[in-house]
Tab-separated table of C-alpha atoms in Angstrom:
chain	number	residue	atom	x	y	z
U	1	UNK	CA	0.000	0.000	0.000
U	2	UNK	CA	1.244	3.376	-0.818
U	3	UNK	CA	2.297	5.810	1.606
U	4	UNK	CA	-0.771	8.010	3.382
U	5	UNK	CA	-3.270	5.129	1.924
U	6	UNK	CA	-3.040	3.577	5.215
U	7	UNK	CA	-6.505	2.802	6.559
U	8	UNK	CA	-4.683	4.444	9.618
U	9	UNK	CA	-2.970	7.226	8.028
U	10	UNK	CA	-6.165	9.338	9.307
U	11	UNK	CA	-4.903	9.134	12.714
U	12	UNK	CA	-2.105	10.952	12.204
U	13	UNK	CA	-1.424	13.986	13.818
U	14	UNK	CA	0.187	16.891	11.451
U	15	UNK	CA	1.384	20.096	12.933
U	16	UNK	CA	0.010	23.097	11.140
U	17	UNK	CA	1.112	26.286	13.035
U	18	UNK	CA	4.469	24.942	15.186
U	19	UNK	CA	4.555	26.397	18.624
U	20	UNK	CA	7.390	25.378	20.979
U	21	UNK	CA	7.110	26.835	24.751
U	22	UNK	CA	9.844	26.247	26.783
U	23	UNK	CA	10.793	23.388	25.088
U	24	UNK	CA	7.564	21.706	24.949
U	25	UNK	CA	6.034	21.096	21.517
U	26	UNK	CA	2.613	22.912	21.951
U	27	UNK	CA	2.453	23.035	17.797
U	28	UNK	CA	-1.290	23.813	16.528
U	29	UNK	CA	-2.145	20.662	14.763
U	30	UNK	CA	-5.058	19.147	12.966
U	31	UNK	CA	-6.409	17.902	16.071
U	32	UNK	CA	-5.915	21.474	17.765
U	33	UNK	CA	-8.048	22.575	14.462
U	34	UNK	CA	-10.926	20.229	14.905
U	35	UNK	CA	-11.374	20.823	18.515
U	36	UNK	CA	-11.254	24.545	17.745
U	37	UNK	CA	-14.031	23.720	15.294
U	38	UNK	CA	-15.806	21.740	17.343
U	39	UNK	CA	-16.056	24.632	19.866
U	40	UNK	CA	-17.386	26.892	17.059
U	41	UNK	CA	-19.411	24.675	15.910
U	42	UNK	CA	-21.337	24.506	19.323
U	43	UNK	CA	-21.464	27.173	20.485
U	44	UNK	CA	-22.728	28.914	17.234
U	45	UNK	CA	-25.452	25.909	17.764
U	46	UNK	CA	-26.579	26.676	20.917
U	47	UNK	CA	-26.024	30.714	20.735
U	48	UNK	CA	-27.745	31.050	16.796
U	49	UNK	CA	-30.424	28.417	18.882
U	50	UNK	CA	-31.004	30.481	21.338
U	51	UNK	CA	-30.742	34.359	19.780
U	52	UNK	CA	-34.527	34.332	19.081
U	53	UNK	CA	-35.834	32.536	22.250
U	54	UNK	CA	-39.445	32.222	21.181
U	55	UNK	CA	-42.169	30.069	23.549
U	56	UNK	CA	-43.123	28.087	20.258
U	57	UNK	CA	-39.547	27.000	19.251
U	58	UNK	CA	-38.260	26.739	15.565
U	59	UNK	CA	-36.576	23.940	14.183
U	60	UNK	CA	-33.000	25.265	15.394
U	61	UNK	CA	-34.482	26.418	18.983
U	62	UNK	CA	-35.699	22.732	19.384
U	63	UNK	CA	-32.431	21.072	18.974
U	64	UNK	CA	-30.694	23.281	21.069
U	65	UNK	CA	-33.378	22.599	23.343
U	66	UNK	CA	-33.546	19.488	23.023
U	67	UNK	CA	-29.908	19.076	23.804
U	68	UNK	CA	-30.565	20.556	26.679
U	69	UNK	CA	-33.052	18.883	28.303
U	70	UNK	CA	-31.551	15.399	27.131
U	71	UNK	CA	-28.670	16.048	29.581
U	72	UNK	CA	-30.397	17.829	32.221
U	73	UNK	CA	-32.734	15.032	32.726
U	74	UNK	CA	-29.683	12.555	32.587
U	75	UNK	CA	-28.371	14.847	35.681
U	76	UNK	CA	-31.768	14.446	37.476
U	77	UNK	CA	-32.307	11.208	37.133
U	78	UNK	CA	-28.851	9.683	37.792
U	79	UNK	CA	-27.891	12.236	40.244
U	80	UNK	CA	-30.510	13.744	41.618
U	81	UNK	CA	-30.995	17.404	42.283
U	82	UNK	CA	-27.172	17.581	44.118
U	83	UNK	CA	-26.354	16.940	40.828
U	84	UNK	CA	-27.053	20.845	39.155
U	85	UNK	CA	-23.930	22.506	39.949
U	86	UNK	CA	-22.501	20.183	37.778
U	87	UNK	CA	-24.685	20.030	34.642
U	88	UNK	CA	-22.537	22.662	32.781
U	89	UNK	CA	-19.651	20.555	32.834
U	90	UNK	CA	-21.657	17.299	31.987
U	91	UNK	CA	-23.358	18.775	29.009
U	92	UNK	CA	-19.741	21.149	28.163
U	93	UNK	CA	-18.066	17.139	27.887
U	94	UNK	CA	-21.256	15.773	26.146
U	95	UNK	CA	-21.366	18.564	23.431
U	96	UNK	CA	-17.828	18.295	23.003
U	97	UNK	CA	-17.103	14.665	22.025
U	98	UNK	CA	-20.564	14.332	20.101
U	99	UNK	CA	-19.947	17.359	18.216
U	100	UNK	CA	-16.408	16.199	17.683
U	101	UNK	CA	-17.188	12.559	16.605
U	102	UNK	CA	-19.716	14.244	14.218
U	103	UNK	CA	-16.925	16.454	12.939
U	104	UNK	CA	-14.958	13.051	12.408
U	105	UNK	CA	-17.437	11.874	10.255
U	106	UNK	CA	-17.005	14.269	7.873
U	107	UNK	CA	-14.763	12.651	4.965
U	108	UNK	CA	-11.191	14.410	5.279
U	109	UNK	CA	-11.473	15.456	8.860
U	110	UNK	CA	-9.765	14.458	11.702
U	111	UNK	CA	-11.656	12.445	14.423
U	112	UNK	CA	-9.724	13.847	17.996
U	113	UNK	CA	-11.327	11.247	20.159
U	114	UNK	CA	-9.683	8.263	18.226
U	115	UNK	CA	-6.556	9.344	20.188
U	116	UNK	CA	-6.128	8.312	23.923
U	117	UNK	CA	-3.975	11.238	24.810
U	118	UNK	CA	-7.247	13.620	24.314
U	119	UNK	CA	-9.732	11.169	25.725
U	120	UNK	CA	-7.843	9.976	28.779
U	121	UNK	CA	-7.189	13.611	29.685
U	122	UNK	CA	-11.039	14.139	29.617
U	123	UNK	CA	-11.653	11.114	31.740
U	124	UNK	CA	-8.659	12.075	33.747
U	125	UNK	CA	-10.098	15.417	34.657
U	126	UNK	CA	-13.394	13.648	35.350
U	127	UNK	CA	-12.192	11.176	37.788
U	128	UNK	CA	-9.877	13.830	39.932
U	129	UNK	CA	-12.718	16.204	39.611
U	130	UNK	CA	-15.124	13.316	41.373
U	131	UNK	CA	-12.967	12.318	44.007
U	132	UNK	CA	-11.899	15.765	45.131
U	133	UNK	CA	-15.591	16.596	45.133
U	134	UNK	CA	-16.229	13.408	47.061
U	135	UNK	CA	-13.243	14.088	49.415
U	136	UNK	CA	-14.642	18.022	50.369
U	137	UNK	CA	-18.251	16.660	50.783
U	138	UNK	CA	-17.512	13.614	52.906
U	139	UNK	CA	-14.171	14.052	53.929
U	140	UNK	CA	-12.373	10.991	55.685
U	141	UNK	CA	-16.112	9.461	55.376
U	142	UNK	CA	-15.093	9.109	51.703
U	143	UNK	CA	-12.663	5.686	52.851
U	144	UNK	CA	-15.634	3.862	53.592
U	145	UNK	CA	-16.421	3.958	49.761
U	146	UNK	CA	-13.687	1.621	49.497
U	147	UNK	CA	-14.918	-1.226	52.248
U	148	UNK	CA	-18.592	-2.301	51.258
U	149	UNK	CA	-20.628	-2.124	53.646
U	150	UNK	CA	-21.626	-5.509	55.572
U	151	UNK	CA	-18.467	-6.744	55.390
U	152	UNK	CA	-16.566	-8.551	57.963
U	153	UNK	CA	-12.756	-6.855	58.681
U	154	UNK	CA	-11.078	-10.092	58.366
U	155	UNK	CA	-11.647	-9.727	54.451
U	156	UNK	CA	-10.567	-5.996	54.952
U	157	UNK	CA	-7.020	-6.547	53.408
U	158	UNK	CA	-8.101	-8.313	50.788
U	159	UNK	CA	-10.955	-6.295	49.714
U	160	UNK	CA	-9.927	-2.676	50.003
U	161	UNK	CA	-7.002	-2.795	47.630
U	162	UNK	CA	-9.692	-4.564	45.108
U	163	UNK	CA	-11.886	-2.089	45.030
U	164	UNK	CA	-9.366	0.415	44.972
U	165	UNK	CA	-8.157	-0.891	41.816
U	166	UNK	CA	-11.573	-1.403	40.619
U	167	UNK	CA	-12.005	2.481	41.609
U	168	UNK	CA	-8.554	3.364	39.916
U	169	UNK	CA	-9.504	1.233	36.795
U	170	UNK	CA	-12.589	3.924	35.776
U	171	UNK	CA	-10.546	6.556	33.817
U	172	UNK	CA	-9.035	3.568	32.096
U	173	UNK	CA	-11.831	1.771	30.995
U	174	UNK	CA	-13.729	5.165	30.362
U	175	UNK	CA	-11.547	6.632	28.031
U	176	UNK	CA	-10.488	3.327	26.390
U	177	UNK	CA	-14.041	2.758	25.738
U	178	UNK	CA	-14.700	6.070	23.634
U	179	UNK	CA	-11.147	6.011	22.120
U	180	UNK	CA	-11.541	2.232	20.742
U	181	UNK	CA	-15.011	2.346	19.330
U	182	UNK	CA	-14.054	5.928	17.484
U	183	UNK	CA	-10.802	3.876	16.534
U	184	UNK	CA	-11.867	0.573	14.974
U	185	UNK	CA	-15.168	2.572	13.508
U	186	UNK	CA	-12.836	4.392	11.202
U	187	UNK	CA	-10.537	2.281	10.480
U	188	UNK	CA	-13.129	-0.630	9.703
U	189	UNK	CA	-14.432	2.197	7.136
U	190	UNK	CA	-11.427	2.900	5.565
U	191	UNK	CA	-10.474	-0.823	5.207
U	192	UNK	CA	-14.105	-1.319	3.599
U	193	UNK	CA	-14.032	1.738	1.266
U	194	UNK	CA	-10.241	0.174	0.036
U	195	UNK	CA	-11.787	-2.825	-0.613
U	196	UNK	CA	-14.376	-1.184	-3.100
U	197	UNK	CA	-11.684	-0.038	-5.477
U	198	UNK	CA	-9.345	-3.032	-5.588
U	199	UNK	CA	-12.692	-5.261	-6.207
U	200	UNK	CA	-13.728	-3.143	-8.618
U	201	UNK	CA	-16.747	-3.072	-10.609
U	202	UNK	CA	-17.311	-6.916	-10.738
U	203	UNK	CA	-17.546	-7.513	-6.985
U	204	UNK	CA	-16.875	-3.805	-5.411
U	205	UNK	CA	-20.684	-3.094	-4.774
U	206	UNK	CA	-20.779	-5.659	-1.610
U	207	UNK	CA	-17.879	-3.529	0.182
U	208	UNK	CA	-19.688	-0.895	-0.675
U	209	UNK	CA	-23.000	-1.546	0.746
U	210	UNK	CA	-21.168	-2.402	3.606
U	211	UNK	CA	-19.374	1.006	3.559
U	212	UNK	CA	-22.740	2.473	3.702
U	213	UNK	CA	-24.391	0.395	6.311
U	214	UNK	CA	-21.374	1.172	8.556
U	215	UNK	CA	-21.471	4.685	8.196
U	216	UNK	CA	-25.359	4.571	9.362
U	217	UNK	CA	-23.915	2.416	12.300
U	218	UNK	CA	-20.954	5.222	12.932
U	219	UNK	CA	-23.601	7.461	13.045
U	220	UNK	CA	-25.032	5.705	15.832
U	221	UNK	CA	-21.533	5.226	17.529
U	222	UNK	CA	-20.540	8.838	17.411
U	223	UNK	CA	-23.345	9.874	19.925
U	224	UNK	CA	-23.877	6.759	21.769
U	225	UNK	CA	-20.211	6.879	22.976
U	226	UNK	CA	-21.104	10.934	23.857
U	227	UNK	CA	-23.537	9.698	25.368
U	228	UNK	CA	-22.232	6.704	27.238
U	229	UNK	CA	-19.566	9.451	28.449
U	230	UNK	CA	-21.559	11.723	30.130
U	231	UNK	CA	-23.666	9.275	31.744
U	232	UNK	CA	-20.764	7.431	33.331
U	233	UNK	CA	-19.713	11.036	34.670
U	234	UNK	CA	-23.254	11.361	36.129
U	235	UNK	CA	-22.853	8.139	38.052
U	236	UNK	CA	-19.572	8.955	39.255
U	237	UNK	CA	-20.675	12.166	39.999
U	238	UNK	CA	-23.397	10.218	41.872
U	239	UNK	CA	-21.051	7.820	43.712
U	240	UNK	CA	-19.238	10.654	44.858
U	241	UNK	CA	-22.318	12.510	46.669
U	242	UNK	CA	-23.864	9.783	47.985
U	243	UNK	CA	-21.333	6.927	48.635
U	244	UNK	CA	-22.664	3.356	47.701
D	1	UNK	CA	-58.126	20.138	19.007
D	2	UNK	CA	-58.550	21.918	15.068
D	3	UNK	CA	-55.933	22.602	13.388
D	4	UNK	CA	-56.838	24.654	11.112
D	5	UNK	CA	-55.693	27.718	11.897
D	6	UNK	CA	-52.951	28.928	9.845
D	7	UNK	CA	-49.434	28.774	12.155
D	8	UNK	CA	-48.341	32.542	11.819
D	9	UNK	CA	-51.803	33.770	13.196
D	10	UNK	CA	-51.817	31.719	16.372
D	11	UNK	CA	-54.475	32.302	18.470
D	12	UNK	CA	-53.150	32.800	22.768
D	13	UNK	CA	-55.832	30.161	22.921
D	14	UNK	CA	-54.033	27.963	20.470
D	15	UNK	CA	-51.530	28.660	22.609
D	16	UNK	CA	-52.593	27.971	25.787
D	17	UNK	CA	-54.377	24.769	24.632
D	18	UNK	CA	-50.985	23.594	23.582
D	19	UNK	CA	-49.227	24.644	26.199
D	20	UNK	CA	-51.221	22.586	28.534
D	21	UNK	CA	-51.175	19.923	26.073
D	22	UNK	CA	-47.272	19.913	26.177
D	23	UNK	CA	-47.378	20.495	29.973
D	24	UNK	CA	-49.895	17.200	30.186
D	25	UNK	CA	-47.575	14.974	28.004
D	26	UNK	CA	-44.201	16.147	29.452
D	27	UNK	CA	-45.776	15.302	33.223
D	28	UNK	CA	-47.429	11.851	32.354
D	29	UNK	CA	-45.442	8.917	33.977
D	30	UNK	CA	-46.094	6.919	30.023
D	31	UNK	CA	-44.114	9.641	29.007
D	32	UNK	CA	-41.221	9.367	31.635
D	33	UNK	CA	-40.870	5.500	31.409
D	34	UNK	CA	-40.831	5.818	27.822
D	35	UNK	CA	-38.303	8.257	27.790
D	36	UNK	CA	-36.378	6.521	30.402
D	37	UNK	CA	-36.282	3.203	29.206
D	38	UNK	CA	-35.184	3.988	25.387
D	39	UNK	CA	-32.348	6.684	26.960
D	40	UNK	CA	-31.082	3.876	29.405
D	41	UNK	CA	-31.318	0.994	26.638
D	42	UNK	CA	-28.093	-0.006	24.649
D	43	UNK	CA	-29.053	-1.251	21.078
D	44	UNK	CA	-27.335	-5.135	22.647
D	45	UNK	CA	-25.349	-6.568	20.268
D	46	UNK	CA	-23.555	-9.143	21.051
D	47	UNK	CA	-19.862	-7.176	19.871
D	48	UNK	CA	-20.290	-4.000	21.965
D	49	UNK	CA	-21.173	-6.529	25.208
D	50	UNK	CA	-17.856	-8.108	24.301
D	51	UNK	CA	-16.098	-5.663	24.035
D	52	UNK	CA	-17.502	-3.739	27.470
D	53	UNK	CA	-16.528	-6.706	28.920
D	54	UNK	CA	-13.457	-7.013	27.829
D	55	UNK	CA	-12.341	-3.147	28.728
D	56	UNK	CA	-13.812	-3.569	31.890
D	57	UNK	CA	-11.721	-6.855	32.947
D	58	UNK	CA	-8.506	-5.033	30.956
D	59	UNK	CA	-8.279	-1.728	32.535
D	60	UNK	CA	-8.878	-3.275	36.117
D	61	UNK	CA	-5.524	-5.752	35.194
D	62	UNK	CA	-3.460	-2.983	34.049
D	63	UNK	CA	-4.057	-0.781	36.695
D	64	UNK	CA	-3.236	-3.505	39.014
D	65	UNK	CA	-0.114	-4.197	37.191
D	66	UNK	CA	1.102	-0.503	36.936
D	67	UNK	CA	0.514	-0.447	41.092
D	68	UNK	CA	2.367	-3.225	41.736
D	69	UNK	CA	5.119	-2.520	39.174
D	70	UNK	CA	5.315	0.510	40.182
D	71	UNK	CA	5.747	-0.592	44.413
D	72	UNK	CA	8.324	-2.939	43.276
D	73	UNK	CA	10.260	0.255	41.684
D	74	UNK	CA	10.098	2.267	44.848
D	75	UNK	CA	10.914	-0.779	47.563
D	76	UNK	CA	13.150	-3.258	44.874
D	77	UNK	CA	10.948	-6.020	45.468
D	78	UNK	CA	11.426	-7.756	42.706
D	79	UNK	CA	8.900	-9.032	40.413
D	80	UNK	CA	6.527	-10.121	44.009
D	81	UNK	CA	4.046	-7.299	44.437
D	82	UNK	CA	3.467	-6.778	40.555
D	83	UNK	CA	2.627	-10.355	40.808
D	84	UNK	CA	0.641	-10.017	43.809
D	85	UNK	CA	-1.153	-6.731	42.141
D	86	UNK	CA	-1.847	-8.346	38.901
D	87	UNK	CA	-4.359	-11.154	40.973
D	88	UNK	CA	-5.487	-8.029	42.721
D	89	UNK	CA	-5.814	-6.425	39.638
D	90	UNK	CA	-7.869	-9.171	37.909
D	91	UNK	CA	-10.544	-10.206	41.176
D	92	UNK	CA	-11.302	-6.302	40.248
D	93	UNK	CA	-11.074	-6.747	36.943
D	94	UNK	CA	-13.968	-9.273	37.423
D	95	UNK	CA	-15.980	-7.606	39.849
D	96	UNK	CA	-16.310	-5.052	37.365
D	97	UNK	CA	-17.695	-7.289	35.355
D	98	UNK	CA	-20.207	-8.058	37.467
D	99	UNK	CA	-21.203	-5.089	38.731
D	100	UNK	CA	-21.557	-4.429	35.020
D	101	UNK	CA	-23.652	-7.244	34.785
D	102	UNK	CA	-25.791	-6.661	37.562
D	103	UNK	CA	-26.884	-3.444	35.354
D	104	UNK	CA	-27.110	-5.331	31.634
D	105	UNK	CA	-30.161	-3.771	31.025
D	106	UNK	CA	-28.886	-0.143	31.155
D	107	UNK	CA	-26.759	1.401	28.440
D	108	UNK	CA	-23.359	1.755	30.029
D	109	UNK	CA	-23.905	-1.325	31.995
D	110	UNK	CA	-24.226	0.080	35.532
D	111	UNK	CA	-26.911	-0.017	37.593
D	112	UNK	CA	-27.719	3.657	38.099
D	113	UNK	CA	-29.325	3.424	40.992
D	114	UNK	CA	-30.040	1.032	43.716
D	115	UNK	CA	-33.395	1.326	43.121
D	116	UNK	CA	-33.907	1.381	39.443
D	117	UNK	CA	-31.664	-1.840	39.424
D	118	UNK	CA	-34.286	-3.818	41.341
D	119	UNK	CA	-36.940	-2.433	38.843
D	120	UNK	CA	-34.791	-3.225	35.831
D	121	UNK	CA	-34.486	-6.685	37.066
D	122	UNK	CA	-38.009	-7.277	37.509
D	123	UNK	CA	-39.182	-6.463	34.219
């Protein structure tokens, strides 16, 4: 295969403006770009949706209401009403990596949360921002979340490093999740859409209404991952209020 | 209700009829289970269980192998508590798992609530 017709070559990151601060590269790349974009992109969405606030919405007004809502009753029903300080930065992450796995499915673009630098710093931030919320609301309280309740302290060794791990383990297996299913989604594409032209006309149509049926089901991906996201932070967010 | 009024003259009666209209629908429990059970409900294929599964068990191993590799480099004791970690790591690995099981029903796999586990189950 020639050189950039990798099915992976769309993963890679290209600087575009190089930027070099104290010997760190901070260059502007194409991932910079798309996040950058994907900030336009919503808030021109939710501002343009909401310039004309009328009480019968428009089209525009009811997606950006609808949005809305969506996470706000995510918040109230997997947090409960503790929960509403915190529905900016749940629906901030939710916009983000839907609008951003919609910007990857544009042909050409760049899809940011394929890469598990940008998603594990989300679910980085996430899990230090639950535990230090957990820590100021319940403060030493907050060890008990780490030796079930019921019990008995003989299994106290073995237990507490378990679920400490299993506690530890949630940044992993969040961001792993969204980074993998953005990852083999494309790349499954691109290896499908090759296959159309090497087959040809004779056989190339199968690929290719493969190509199309996976696109429908990358559709589905790209906000079900959002989705699955910001409803993992809600339950965190939940664990870390109310403790088991 | 008749509809046909054209939509740039609306009536504040129109109005008000649909306004408790929308205020009726929004508040109906139909409504609210509806809207709760398709949020909450993973299309379940058989791939995306596998592979929740499978990050699930993963991450849990690796974090238990970067603690105990990790304790080995700051005491120097050999391979022993990476070892030890690693089992750690996996018993967590699979209670993940089945806490992940426990909430199958939901989308992310974890029961979001004690209470709307039990109900889950039920159904």
């Amino acid at each position: 295969m020639a050189e950039g017709q990798s099915p992976l070559a769309q993963f890679e990151i290209k600087t575009l403006v190089p930027i070099e601060i104290g010997g760190i590269d901070a260059s502007f790349t194409n991932s910079s770009l798309f996040m950058v974009l994907t900030v336009i992109t919503v808030s021109l969405f939710l501002i343009g949706g909401m310039r004309r606030s009328s009480m019968v919405p428009g089209r525009w007004q009811s997606m950006a209401e609808l949005s809305y809502v969506f996470i706000a009753n995510m918040v109230k029903d997997n947090v409960g009403s503790e929960g509403r300080p915190y529905f900016p930065f749940i629906f901030t992450i939710f916009m983000f990596i839907l609008v951003g796995n919609f910007w990857g499915m544009m042909p050409y673009s760049f899809t940011f949360t394929s890469h598990i630098a940008v998603t594990f710093a989300m679910a980085f931030f996430v899990f230090i921002g639950v535990t230090l919320i957990a820590i100021a609301k319940h403060k030493l309280h907050f060890l008990t979340f780490f030796m079930p309740p019921g019990v008995p302290m003989v299994m106290a060794p073995l237990l507490v490093p378990i679920e400490i791990i299993s506690y530890l383990s949630r940044p992993i297996s969040l961001s792993v999740r969204l980074f993998a299913n953005m990852l083999a989604g494309h790349t499954l594409l691109k290896v499908f859409a090759g296959f159309i032209i090497s087959l040809g006309v004779a056989a190339g149509w199968l690929p290719f209404v493969f190509v199309v049926a996976l696109t429908g089901l990358e559709f589905v991906i790209a906000f079900l991952q959002a989705f699955v996201f910001a409803i993992l932070t809600c339950l965190y967010l939940n664990d870390a209020l109310h403790l088991h | 209700m008749t509809s046909d009024s054209d939509p740039s003259g609306q009536s504040p009666k129109d109005l008000d009829d649909f306004g408790q209209k929308l205020k009726k629908a929004r508040e109906s429990e139909e409504t609210r289970r509806l809207w709760k059970s398709n949020v909450n409900k993973a299309p379940n294929s058989a791939l995306g269980l596998a592979f929740r599964v499978s990050v699930e068990l993963v991450s849990a191993v690796a974090v238990g192998f970067a603690i105990g590799w990790g304790l080995d480099w700051l005491l120097g004791t050999g391979p022993w508590l990476m070892v030890v970690f690693i089992i750690l790591g996996f018993a967590a690995g699979v209670l993940n798992v089945y806490r992940m099981a426990v909430g199958m029903n939901n989308a992310i796999g974890y029961s979001e609530k004690d209470d709307a586990s039990t109900t889950d189950k039920v159904e």
